Structure formats: C-alpha cells, structure tokens
mmCIF file with all atom_site columns, C-alpha atoms in Angstrom:
data_model
loop_
_atom_site.group_PDB
_atom_site.id
_atom_site.type_symbol
_atom_site.label_atom_id
_atom_site.label_alt_id
_atom_site.label_comp_id
_atom_site.label_asym_id
_atom_site.label_entity_id
_atom_site.label_seq_id
_atom_site.pdbx_PDB_ins_code
_atom_site.Cartn_x
_atom_site.Cartn_y
_atom_site.Cartn_z
_atom_site.occupancy
_atom_site.B_iso_or_equiv
_atom_site.pdbx_formal_charge
_atom_site.auth_seq_id
_atom_site.auth_comp_id
_atom_site.auth_asym_id
_atom_site.auth_atom_id
_atom_site.pdbx_PDB_model_num
ATOM 1  C CA . MET A 1 1  ? 3.887   8.125  13.082  1.00 0.00 ? 13 MET A CA 1
ATOM 2  C CA . LYS A 1 2  ? 4.707   8.173  9.377   1.00 0.00 ? 14 LYS A CA 1
ATOM 3  C CA . LEU A 1 3  ? 2.621   7.434  6.299   1.00 0.00 ? 15 LEU A CA 1
ATOM 4  C CA . PHE A 1 4  ? 3.433   5.930  2.947   1.00 0.00 ? 16 PHE A CA 1
ATOM 5  C CA . VAL A 1 5  ? 0.734   6.023  0.262   1.00 0.00 ? 17 VAL A CA 1
ATOM 6  C CA . PHE A 1 6  ? 0.455   3.613  -2.643  1.00 0.00 ? 18 PHE A CA 1
ATOM 7  C CA . GLU A 1 7  ? -1.814  4.647  -5.498  1.00 0.00 ? 19 GLU A CA 1
ATOM 8  C CA . ARG A 1 8  ? -2.987  2.206  -8.138  1.00 0.00 ? 20 ARG A CA 1
ATOM 9  C CA . GLU A 1 9  ? -2.997  3.707  -11.609 1.00 0.00 ? 21 GLU A CA 1
ATOM 10 C CA . PHE A 1 10 ? -3.929  1.412  -14.488 1.00 0.00 ? 22 PHE A CA 1
ATOM 11 C CA . GLU A 1 11 ? -2.179  -1.643 -13.077 1.00 0.00 ? 23 GLU A CA 1
ATOM 12 C CA . LEU A 1 12 ? -3.519  -5.065 -12.270 1.00 0.00 ? 24 LEU A CA 1
ATOM 13 C CA . LEU A 1 13 ? -4.518  -5.691 -8.666  1.00 0.00 ? 25 LEU A CA 1
ATOM 14 C CA . ASP A 1 14 ? -1.990  -8.527 -8.261  1.00 0.00 ? 26 ASP A CA 1
ATOM 15 C CA . LYS A 1 15 ? 0.865   -6.283 -9.400  1.00 0.00 ? 27 LYS A CA 1
ATOM 16 C CA . PHE A 1 16 ? -0.313  -3.495 -7.066  1.00 0.00 ? 28 PHE A CA 1
ATOM 17 C CA . VAL A 1 17 ? -0.458  -5.804 -4.037  1.00 0.00 ? 29 VAL A CA 1
ATOM 18 C CA . LYS A 1 18 ? 2.965   -7.256 -4.917  1.00 0.00 ? 30 LYS A CA 1
ATOM 19 C CA . LYS A 1 19 ? 4.435   -3.738 -5.017  1.00 0.00 ? 31 LYS A CA 1
ATOM 20 C CA . ILE A 1 20 ? 3.101   -3.066 -1.503  1.00 0.00 ? 32 ILE A CA 1
ATOM 21 C CA . ASN A 1 21 ? 4.339   -6.427 -0.177  1.00 0.00 ? 33 ASN A CA 1
ATOM 22 C CA . ASP A 1 22 ? 7.777   -5.849 -1.709  1.00 0.00 ? 34 ASP A CA 1
ATOM 23 C CA . TRP A 1 23 ? 8.008   -2.440 -0.009  1.00 0.00 ? 35 TRP A CA 1
ATOM 24 C CA . VAL A 1 24 ? 6.990   -3.871 3.372   1.00 0.00 ? 36 VAL A CA 1
ATOM 25 C CA . ASN A 1 25 ? 9.463   -6.768 3.038   1.00 0.00 ? 37 ASN A CA 1
ATOM 26 C CA . LEU A 1 26 ? 12.251  -4.378 2.040   1.00 0.00 ? 38 LEU A CA 1
ATOM 27 C CA . HIS A 1 27 ? 11.716  -2.290 5.187   1.00 0.00 ? 39 HIS A CA 1
ATOM 28 C CA . LYS A 1 28 ? 11.880  -4.972 7.883   1.00 0.00 ? 40 LYS A CA 1
ATOM 29 C CA . GLU A 1 29 ? 13.288  -2.422 10.364  1.00 0.00 ? 41 GLU A CA 1
ATOM 30 C CA . ILE A 1 30 ? 10.010  -0.483 10.580  1.00 0.00 ? 42 ILE A CA 1
ATOM 31 C CA . THR A 1 31 ? 6.914   -1.335 12.588  1.00 0.00 ? 43 THR A CA 1
ATOM 32 C CA . ILE A 1 32 ? 3.654   -1.337 10.640  1.00 0.00 ? 44 ILE A CA 1
ATOM 33 C CA . VAL A 1 33 ? 0.932   0.247  12.759  1.00 0.00 ? 45 VAL A CA 1
ATOM 34 C CA . ASP A 1 34 ? -2.061  0.105  10.415  1.00 0.00 ? 46 ASP A CA 1
ATOM 35 C CA . TYR A 1 35 ? -3.255  -0.067 6.830   1.00 0.00 ? 47 TYR A CA 1
ATOM 36 C CA . ASN A 1 36 ? -6.066  2.058  5.375   1.00 0.00 ? 48 ASN A CA 1
ATOM 37 C CA . PHE A 1 37 ? -7.670  1.076  2.085   1.00 0.00 ? 49 PHE A CA 1
ATOM 38 C CA . GLY A 1 38 ? -9.371  3.340  -0.450  1.00 0.00 ? 50 GLY A CA 1
ATOM 39 C CA . TYR A 1 39 ? -11.742 2.105  -3.134  1.00 0.00 ? 51 TYR A CA 1
ATOM 40 C CA . ASP A 1 40 ? -13.145 3.690  -6.288  1.00 0.00 ? 52 ASP A CA 1
ATOM 41 C CA . ASN A 1 41 ? -16.846 3.894  -7.173  1.00 0.00 ? 53 ASN A CA 1
ATOM 42 C CA . ASP A 1 42 ? -16.737 0.401  -8.680  1.00 0.00 ? 54 ASP A CA 1
ATOM 43 C CA . GLY A 1 43 ? -15.387 -1.124 -5.482  1.00 0.00 ? 55 GLY A CA 1
ATOM 44 C CA . GLU A 1 44 ? -11.881 -1.634 -6.872  1.00 0.00 ? 56 GLU A CA 1
ATOM 45 C CA . LEU A 1 45 ? -8.925  -1.082 -4.539  1.00 0.00 ? 57 LEU A CA 1
ATOM 46 C CA . GLN A 1 46 ? -7.199  2.210  -5.495  1.00 0.00 ? 58 GLN A CA 1
ATOM 47 C CA . THR A 1 47 ? -5.080  3.370  -2.558  1.00 0.00 ? 59 THR A CA 1
ATOM 48 C CA . VAL A 1 48 ? -3.348  1.822  0.404   1.00 0.00 ? 60 VAL A CA 1
ATOM 49 C CA . VAL A 1 49 ? -1.987  3.991  3.196   1.00 0.00 ? 61 VAL A CA 1
ATOM 50 C CA . VAL A 1 50 ? 0.625   2.285  5.355   1.00 0.00 ? 62 VAL A CA 1
ATOM 51 C CA . LYS A 1 51 ? 1.041   3.821  8.813   1.00 0.00 ? 63 LYS A CA 1
ATOM 52 C CA . TRP A 1 52 ? 4.402   3.011  10.355  1.00 0.00 ? 64 TRP A CA 1
ATOM 53 C CA . LYS A 1 53 ? 6.930   4.050  12.959  1.00 0.00 ? 65 LYS A CA 1
#
C-alpha cells in the first residue's frame, strides 16, 4: 500500500479539495483504498492522506 499526503498551507478549502480531486482524477489507474483526514485545533481540514495501491 502506498500513501500520498496533501497538506493545506494558507489556501482556501475549496482550492485544497480541488487539488486533491485533480490528483485523484489524473491517476485513474490506481485504486484508492482509504482517505484519512487531519484537522487543526479550530476544526479546519489541514491534511488528507490518500492510501492507494
């Protein structure tokens, strides 16, 4: 299993989610196994770990 980590640094949530969706759509040949989400102390989404094979 492989991991790819997206970290949100000073960007809007919509732009961050679009970046993740674009990456997933670009790599149609892989199989997404799971997503893990990390939040900061304010409850804002900060990291997304994509597990794939």
